[in-house]
mmCIF file of C-alpha atoms and ligand atoms in Angstrom:
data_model
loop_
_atom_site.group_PDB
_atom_site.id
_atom_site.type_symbol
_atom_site.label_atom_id
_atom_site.label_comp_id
_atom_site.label_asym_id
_atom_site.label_seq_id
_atom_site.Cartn_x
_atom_site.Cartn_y
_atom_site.Cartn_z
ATOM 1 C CA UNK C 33 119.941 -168.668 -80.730
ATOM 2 C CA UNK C 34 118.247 -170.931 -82.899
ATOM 3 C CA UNK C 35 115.012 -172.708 -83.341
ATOM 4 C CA UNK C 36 116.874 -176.220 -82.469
ATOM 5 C CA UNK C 37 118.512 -174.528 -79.234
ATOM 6 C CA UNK C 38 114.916 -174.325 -78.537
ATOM 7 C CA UNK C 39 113.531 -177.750 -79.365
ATOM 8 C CA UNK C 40 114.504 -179.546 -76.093
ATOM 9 C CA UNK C 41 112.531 -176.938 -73.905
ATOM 10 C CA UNK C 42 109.522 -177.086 -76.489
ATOM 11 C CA UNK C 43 109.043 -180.685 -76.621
ATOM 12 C CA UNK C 44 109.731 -181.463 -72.654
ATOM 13 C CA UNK C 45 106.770 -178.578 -72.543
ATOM 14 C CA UNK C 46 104.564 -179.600 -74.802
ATOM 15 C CA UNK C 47 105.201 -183.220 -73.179
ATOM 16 C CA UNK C 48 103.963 -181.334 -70.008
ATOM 17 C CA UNK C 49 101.156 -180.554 -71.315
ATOM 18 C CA UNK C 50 99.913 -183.751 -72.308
ATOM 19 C CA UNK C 51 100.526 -185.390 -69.639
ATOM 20 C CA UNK C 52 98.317 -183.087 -67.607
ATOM 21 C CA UNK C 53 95.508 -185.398 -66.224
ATOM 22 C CA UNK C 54 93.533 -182.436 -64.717
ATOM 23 C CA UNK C 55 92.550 -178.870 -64.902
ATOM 24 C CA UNK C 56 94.858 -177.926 -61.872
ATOM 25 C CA UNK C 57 97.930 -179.779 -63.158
ATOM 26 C CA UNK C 58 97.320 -177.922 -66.543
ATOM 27 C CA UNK C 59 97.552 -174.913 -65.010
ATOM 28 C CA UNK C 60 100.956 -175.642 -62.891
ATOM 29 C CA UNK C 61 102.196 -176.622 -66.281
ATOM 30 C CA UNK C 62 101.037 -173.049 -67.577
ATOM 31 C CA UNK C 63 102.427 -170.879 -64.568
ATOM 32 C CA UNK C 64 105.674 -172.738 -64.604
ATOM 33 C CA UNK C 65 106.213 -172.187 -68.306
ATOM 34 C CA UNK C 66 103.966 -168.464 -69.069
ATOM 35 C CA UNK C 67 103.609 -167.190 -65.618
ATOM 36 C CA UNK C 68 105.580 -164.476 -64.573
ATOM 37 C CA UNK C 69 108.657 -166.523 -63.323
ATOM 38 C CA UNK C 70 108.150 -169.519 -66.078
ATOM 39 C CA UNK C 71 110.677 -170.754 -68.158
ATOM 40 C CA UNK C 72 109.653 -168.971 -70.991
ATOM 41 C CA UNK C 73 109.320 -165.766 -69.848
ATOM 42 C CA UNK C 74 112.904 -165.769 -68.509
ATOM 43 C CA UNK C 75 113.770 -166.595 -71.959
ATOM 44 C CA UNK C 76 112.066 -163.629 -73.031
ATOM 45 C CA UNK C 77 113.021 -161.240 -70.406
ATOM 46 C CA UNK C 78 116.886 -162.394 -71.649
ATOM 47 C CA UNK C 79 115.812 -160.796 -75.154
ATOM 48 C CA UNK C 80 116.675 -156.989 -73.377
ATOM 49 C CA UNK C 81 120.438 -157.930 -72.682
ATOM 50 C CA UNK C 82 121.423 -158.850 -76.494
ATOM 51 C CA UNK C 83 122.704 -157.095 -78.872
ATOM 52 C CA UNK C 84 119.684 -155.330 -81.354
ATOM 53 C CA UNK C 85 120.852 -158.099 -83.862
ATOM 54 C CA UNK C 86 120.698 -161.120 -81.583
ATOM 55 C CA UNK C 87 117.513 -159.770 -80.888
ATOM 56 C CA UNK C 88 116.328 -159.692 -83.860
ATOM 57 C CA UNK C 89 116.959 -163.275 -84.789
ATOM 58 C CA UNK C 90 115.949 -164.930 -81.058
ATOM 59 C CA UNK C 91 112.538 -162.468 -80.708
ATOM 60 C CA UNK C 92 110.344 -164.370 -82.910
ATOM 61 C CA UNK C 93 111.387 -167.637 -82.001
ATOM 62 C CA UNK C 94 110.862 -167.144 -78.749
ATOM 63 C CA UNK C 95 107.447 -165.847 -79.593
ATOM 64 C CA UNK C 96 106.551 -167.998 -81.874
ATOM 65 C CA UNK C 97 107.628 -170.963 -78.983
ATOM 66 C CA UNK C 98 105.457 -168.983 -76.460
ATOM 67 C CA UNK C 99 102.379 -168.928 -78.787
ATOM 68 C CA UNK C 100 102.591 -172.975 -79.314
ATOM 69 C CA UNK C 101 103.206 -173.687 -75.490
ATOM 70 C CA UNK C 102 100.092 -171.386 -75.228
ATOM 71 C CA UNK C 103 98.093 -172.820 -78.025
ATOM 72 C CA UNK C 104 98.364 -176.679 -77.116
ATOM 73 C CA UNK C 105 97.432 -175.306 -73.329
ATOM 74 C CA UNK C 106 94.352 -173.933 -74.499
ATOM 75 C CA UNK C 107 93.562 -177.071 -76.645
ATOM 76 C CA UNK C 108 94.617 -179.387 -73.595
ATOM 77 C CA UNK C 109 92.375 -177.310 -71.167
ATOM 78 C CA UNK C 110 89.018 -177.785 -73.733
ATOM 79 C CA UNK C 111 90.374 -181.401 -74.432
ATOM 80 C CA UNK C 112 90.170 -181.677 -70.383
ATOM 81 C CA UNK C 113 86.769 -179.733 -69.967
ATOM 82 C CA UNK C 114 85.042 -182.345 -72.248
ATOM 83 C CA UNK C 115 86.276 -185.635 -70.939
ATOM 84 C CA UNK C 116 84.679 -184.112 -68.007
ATOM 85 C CA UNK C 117 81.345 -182.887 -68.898
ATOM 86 C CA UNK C 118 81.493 -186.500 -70.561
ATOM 87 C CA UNK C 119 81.559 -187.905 -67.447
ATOM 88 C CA UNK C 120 79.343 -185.932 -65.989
ATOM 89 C CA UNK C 121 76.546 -187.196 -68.374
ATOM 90 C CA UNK C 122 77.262 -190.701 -68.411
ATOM 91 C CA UNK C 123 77.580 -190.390 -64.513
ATOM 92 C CA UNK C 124 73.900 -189.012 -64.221
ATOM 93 C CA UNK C 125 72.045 -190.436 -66.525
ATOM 94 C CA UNK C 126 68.085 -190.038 -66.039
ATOM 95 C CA UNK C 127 66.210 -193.633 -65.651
ATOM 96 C CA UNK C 128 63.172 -192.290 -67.589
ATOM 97 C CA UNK C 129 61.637 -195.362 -67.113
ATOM 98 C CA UNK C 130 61.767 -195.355 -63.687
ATOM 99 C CA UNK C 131 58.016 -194.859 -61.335
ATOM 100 C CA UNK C 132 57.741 -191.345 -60.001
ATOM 101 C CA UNK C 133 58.604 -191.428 -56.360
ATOM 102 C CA UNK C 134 55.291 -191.119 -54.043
ATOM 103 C CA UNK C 135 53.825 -187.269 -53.801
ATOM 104 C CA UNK C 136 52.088 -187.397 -50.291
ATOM 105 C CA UNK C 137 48.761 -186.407 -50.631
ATOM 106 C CA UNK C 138 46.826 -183.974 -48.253
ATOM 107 C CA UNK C 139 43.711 -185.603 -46.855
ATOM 108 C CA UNK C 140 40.369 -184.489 -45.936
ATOM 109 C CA UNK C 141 39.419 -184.094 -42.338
ATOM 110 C CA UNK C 142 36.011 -185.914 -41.749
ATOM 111 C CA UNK C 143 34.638 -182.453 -40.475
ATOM 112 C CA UNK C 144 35.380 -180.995 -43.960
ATOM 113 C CA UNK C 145 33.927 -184.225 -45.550
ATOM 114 C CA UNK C 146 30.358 -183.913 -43.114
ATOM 115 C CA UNK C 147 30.222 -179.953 -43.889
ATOM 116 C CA UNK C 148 30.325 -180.611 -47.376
ATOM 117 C CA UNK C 149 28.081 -183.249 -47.599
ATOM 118 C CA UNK C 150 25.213 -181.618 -44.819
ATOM 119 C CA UNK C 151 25.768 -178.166 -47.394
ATOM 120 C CA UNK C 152 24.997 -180.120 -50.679
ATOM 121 C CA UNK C 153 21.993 -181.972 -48.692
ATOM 122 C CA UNK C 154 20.487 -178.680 -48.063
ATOM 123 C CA UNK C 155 21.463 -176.906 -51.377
ATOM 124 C CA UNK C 156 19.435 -179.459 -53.246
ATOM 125 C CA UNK C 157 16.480 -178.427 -50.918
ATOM 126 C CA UNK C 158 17.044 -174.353 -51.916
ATOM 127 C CA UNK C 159 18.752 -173.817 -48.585
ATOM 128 C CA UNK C 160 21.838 -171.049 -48.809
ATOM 129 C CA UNK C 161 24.518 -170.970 -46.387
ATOM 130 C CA UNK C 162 25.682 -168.398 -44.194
ATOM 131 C CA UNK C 163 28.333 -168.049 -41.710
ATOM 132 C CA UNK C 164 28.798 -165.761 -38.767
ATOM 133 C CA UNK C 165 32.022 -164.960 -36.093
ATOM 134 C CA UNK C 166 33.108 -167.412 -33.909
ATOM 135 C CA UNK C 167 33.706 -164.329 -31.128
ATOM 136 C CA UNK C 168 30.279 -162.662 -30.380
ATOM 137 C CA UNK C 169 28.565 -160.545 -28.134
ATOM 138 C CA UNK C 170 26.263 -161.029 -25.460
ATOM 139 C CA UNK C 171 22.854 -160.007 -27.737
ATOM 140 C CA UNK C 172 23.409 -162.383 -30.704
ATOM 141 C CA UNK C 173 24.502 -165.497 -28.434
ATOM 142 C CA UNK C 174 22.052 -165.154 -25.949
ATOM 143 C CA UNK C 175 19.284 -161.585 -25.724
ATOM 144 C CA UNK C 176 18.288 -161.505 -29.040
ATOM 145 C CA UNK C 177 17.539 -165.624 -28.885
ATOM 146 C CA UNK C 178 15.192 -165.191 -26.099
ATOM 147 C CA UNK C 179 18.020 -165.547 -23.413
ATOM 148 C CA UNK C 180 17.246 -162.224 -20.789
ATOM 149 C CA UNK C 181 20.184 -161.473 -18.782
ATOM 150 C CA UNK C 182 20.260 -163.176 -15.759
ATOM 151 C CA UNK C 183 18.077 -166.145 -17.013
ATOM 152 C CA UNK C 184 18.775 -169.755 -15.238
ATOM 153 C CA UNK C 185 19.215 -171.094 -18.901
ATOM 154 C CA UNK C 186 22.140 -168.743 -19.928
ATOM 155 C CA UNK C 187 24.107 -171.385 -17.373
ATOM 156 C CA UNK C 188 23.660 -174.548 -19.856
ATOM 157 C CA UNK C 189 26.218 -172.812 -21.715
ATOM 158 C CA UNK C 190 29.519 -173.015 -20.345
ATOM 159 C CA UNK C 191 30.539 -170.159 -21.786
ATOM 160 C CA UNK C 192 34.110 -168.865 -22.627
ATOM 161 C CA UNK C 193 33.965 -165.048 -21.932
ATOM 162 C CA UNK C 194 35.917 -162.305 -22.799
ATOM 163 C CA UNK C 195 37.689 -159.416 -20.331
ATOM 164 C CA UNK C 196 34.851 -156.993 -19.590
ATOM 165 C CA UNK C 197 34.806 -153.848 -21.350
ATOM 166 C CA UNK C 198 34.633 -150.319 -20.141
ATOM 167 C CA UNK C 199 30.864 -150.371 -20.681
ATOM 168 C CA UNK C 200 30.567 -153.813 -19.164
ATOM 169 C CA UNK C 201 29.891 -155.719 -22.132
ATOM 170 C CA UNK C 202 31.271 -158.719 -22.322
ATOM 171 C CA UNK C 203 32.618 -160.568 -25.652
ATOM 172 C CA UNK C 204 32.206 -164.261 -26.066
ATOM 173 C CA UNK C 205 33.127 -166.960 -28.329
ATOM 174 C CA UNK C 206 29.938 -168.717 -29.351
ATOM 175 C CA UNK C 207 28.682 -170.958 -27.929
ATOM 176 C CA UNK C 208 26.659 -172.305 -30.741
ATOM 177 C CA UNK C 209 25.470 -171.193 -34.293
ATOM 178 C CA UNK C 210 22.465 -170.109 -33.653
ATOM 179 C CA UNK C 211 23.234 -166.148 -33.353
ATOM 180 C CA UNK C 212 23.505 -166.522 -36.965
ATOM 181 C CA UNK C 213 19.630 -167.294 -37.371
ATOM 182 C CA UNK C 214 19.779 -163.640 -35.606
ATOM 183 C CA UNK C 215 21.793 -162.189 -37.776
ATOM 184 C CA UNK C 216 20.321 -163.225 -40.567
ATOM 185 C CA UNK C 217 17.246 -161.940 -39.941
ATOM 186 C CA UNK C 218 18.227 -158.857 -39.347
ATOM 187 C CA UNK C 219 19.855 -158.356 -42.477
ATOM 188 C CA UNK C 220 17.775 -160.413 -44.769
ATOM 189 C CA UNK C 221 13.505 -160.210 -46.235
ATOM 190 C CA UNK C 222 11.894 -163.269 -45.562
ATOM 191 C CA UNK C 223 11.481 -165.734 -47.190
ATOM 192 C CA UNK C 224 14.991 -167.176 -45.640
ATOM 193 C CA UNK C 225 15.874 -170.737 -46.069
ATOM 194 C CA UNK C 226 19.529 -170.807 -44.676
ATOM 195 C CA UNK C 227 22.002 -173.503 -42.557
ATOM 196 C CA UNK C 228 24.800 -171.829 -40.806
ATOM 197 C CA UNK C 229 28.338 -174.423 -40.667
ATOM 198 C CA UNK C 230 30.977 -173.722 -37.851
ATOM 199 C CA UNK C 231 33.378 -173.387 -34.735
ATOM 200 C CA UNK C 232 31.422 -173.134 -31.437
ATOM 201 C CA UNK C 233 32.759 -173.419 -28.084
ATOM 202 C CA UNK C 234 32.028 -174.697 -24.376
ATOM 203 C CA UNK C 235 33.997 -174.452 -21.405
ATOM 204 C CA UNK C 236 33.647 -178.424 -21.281
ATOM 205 C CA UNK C 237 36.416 -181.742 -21.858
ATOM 206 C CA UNK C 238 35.875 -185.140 -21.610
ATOM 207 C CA UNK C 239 35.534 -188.143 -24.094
ATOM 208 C CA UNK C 240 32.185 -186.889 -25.646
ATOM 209 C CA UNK C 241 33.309 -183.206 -24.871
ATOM 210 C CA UNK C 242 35.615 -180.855 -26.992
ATOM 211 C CA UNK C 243 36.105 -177.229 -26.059
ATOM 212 C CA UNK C 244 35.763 -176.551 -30.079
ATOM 213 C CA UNK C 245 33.683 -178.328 -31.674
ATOM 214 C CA UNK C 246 31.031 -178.092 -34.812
ATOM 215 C CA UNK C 247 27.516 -177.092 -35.502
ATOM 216 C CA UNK C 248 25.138 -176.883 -38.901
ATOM 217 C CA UNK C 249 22.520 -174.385 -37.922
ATOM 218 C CA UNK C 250 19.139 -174.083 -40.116
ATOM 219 C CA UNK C 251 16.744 -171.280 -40.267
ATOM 220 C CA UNK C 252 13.593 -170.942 -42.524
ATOM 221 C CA UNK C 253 11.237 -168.083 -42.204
ATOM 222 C CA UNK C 254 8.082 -167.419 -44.398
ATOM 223 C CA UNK C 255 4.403 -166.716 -44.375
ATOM 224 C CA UNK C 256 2.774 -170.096 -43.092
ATOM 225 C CA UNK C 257 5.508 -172.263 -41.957
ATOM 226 C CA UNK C 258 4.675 -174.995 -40.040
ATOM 227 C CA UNK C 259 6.194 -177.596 -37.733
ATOM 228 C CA UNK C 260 4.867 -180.209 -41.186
ATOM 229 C CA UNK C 261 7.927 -178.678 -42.774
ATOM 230 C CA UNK C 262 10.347 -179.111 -39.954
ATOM 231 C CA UNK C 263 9.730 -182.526 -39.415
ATOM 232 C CA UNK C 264 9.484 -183.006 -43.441
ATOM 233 C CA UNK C 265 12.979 -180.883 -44.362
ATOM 234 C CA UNK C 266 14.712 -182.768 -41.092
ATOM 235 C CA UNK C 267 13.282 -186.589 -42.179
ATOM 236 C CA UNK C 268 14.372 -185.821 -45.671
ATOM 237 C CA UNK C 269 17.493 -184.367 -44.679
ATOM 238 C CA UNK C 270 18.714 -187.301 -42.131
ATOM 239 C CA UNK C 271 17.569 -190.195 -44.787
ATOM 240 C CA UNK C 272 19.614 -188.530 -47.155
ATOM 241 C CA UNK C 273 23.078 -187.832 -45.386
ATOM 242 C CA UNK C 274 23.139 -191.592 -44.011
ATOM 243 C CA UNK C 275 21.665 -193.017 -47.338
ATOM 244 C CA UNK C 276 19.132 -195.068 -46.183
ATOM 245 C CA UNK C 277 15.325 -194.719 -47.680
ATOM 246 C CA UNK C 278 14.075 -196.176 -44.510
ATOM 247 C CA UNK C 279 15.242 -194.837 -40.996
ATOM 248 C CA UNK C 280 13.337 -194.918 -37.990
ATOM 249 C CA UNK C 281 12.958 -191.145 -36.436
ATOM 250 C CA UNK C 282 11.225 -189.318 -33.571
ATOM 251 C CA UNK C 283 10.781 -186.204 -32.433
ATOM 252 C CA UNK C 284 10.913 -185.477 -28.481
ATOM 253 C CA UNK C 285 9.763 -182.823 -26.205
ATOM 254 C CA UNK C 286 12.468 -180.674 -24.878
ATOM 255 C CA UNK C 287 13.432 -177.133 -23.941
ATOM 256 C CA UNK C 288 15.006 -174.701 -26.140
ATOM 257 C CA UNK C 289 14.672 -170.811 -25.198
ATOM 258 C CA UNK C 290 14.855 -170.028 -29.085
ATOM 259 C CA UNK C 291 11.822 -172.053 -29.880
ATOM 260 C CA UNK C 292 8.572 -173.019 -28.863
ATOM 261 C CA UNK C 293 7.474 -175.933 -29.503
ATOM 262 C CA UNK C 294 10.689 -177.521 -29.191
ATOM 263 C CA UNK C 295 11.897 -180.813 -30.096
ATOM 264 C CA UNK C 296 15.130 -183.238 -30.486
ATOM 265 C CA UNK C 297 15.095 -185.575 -33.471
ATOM 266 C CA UNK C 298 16.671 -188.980 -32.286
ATOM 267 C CA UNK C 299 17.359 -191.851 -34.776
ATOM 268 C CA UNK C 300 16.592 -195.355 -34.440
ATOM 269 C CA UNK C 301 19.965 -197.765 -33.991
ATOM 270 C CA UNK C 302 20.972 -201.191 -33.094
ATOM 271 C CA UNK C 303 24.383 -202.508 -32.024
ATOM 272 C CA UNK C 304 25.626 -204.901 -34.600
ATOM 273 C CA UNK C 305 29.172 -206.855 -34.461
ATOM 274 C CA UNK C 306 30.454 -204.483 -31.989
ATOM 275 C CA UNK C 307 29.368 -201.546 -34.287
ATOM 276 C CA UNK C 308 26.645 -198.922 -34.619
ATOM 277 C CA UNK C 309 23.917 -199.743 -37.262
ATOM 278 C CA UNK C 310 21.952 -196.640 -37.489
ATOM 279 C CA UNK C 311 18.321 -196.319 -39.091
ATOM 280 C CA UNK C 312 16.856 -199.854 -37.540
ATOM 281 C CA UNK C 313 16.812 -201.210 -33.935
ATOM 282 C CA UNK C 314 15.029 -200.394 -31.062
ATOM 283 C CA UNK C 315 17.501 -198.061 -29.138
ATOM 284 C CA UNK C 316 16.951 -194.171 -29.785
ATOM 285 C CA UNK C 317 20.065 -191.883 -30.558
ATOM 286 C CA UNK C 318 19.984 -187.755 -29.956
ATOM 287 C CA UNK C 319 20.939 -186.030 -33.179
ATOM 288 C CA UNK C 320 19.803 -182.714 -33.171
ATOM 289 C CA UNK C 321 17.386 -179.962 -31.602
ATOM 290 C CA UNK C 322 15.167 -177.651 -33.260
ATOM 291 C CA UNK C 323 11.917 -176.149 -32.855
ATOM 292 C CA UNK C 324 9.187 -173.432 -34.341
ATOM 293 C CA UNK C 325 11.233 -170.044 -34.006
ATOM 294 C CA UNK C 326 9.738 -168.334 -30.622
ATOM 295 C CA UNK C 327 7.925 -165.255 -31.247
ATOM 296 C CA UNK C 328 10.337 -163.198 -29.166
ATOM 297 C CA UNK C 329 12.935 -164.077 -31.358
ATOM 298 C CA UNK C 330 11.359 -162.992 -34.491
ATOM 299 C CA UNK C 331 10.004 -159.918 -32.671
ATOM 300 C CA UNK C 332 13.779 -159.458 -31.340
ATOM 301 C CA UNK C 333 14.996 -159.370 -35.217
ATOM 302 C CA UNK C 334 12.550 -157.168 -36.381
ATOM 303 C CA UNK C 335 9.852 -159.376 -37.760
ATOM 304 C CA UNK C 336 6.226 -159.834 -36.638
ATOM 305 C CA UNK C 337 4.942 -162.948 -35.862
ATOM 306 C CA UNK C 338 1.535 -162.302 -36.997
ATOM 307 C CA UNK C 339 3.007 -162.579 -40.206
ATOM 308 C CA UNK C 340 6.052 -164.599 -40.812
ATOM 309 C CA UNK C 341 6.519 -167.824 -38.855
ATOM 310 C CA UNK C 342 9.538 -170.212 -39.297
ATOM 311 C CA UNK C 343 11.353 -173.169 -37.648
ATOM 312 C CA UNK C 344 15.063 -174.010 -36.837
ATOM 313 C CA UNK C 345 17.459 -176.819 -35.713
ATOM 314 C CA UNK C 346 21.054 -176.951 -34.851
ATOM 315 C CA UNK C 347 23.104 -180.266 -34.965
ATOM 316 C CA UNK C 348 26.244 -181.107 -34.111
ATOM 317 C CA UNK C 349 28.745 -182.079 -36.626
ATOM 318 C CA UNK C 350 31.309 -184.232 -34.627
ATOM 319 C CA UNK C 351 28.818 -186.455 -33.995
ATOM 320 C CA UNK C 352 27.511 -186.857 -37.143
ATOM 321 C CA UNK C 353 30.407 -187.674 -38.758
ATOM 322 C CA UNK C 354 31.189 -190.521 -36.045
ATOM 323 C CA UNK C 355 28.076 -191.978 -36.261
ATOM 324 C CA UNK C 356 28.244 -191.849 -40.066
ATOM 325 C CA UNK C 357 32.014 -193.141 -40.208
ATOM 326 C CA UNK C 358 32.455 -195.336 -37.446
ATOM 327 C CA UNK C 359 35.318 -193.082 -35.515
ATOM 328 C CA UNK C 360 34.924 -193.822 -32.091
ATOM 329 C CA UNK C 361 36.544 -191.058 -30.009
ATOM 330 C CA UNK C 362 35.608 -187.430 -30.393
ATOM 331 C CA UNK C 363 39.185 -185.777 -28.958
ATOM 332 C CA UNK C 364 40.857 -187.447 -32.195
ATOM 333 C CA UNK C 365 39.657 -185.199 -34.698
ATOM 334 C CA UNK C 366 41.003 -182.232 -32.991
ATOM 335 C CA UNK C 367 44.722 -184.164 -32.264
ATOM 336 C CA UNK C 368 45.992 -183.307 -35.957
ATOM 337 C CA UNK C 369 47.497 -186.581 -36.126
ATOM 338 C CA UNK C 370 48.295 -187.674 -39.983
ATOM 339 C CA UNK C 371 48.293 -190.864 -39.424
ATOM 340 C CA UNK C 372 44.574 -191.141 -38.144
ATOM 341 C CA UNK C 373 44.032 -188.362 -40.843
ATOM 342 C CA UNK C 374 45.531 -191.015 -43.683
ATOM 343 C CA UNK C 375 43.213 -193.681 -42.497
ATOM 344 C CA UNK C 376 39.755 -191.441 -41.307
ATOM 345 C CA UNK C 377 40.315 -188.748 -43.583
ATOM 346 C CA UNK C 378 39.005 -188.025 -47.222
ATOM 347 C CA UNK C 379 40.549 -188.492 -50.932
ATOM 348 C CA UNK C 380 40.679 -184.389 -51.633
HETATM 349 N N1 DAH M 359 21.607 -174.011 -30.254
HETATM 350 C C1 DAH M 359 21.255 -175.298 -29.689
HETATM 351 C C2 DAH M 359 22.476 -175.872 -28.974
HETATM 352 O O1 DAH M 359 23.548 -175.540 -29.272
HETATM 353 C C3 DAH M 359 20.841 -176.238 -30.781
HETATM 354 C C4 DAH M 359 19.540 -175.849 -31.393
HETATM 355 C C5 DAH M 359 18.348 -176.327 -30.889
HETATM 356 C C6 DAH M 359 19.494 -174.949 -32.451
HETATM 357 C C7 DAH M 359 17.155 -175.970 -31.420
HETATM 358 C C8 DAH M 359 18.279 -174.589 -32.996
HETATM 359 C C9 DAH M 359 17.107 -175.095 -32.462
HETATM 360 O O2 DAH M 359 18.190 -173.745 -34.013
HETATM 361 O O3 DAH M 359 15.902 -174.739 -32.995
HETATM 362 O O4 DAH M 359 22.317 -176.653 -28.103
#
């Protein structure tokens, strides 16, 4: 056997091998002519039936035609590899110049917006700000504010209570912030200047009803408060959350068991274009109660009301923030729809 017996079956290989468009068709190529049952390795199984001379003379050419069929394989295959990574590249090129798509934002609930604003209101007057559970018991929600079991006004409160326990206590959730003016009291020295932000709850639903809904509480407590400081703190306060230097207030008679006096603070307001204008008119809006802390409830706490006097208010948030921002139905905030979020809510 010579090199030239050879040459047909070398070139139609190598031919082969060009030709191969593809990674898979490259590797038919290589099974048909390496693989156990290829072409060549017939040839060299053939090598055990001649004679040691034969051999002798036909072993290296058939090796040395093995190792060139295997070579220009291995070139093809990283010729083939490229022209597709090429591809690849040009196929997914980046538009750098392109505008980033849209990141949808988070927005910030109006509640979130009024809490903030009532808290940094009230920090600027030296107030801190505390925060209690939403699920209470009996002596913070009602005893402890001057509430005795059995007492008609315990029924203003629609409460949401809790399975009796074995003693016969009864857990509820609160049904507004003031237990934290109790708790605070009992854990804190006058003087305390404090507002309390968060969930309370009524067994109540209509349009200007939520079964959650939000309170800011306030409680100050030192040696020679007066009701001078309530109305001042409470003027101050209002003027500043809707911006206005001049808004028309009043304080009203009214009935709170926490506090005595007691008042609620309404604002002036006039219906313009359809819309609320608050601050001016002749039309009086509730906003909040509050009162001089009753003696019971400072004796309840601890403190002696020889001594230490103080006053309190609690106002609801929901309205606030409609009255402030013009949303007109209470049961939206609490339907976690983004879309009124995106137009009522706040940039974070
Ligand atoms: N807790 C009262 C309510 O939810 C609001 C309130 C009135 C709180 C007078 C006070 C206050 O601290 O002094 O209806």
């Amino acid at each position: 056997m010579s090199l030239d017996d050879l040459k047909p079956l070398e070139d139609n290989l190598l031919a082969q091998v060009t030709a191969a468009e593809d990674e898979r068709t490259l590797d038919e190529v290589r099974v048909a002519a390496l693989g156990k049952k290829g072409v060549i390795s017939e040839r060299m199984k053939s090598l055990g039936k001649m004679s040691p001379d034969e051999r002798k003379e036909a072993g290296p050419i058939l090796n040395s035609l093995k190792a060139r069929v295997a070579d220009a394989i291995t070139a093809r295959k990283e010729t083939l590899e490229n022209e597709a990574l090429n591809a690849r590249l040009a196929e997914e090129t980046v538009d750098v110049t392109l505008p980033p798509a849209p990141l949808a934002k988070g927005r910030k609930h109006p509640i979130t917006q009024v809490f903030e604003e009532v808290e940094a209101i009230f920090a600027d007057m030296g107030f801190e700000t505390r925060e209690g559970p939403d699920i209470e018991d009996d002596f913070h929600n009602f005893t402890a504010l001057n509430f005795p079991p059995g007492h008609p006004a315990r029924e203003i409160h629609d409460t949401f209570f809790f399975e009796e326990k074995e003693n016969g206590e009864r857990m509820v959730l609160r049904t507004h912030t003031s237990p934290v003016q109790v708790r605070t009291m009992m854990n804190e020295k006058p003087p305390i200047r404090i507002i309390a932000p968060g969930r309370t709850f009524r067994c109540d639903s209509d349009q200007t009803h939520t079964p959650m809904f939000h309170q800011v509480e306030g409680l100050v407590i030192d040696k020679g408060t007066h009701m001078g400081h309530l109305k001042g703190t409470l003027e101050a306060f209002i003027k500043a959350f809707f911006e206005a230097d001049e808004l028309k207030t009043r304080f009203r008679p009214h009935f709170f068991p926490f506090t005595e006096p007691s008042a609620e603070m309404d604002v002036g307001y006039e219906r313009v274009d359809g819309g609320l204008k608050i601050g001016t008119g002749d039309k009086w809006m509730e906003i909040l109660g509050c009162g001089m802390v009753h003696p019971n409830v400072l004796k309840n706490c601890g403190l002696d009301p020889d001594e230490y006097q103080g006053f309190a208010f609690g106002m609801g948030v929901d309205r606030l923030a409609m009255l402030k921002y013009g949303i007109p139905d209470l049961r939206d905030f609490f339907a976690a729809d983004t879309r009124w979020l995106e137009h009522y809510g706040f940039a974070g």
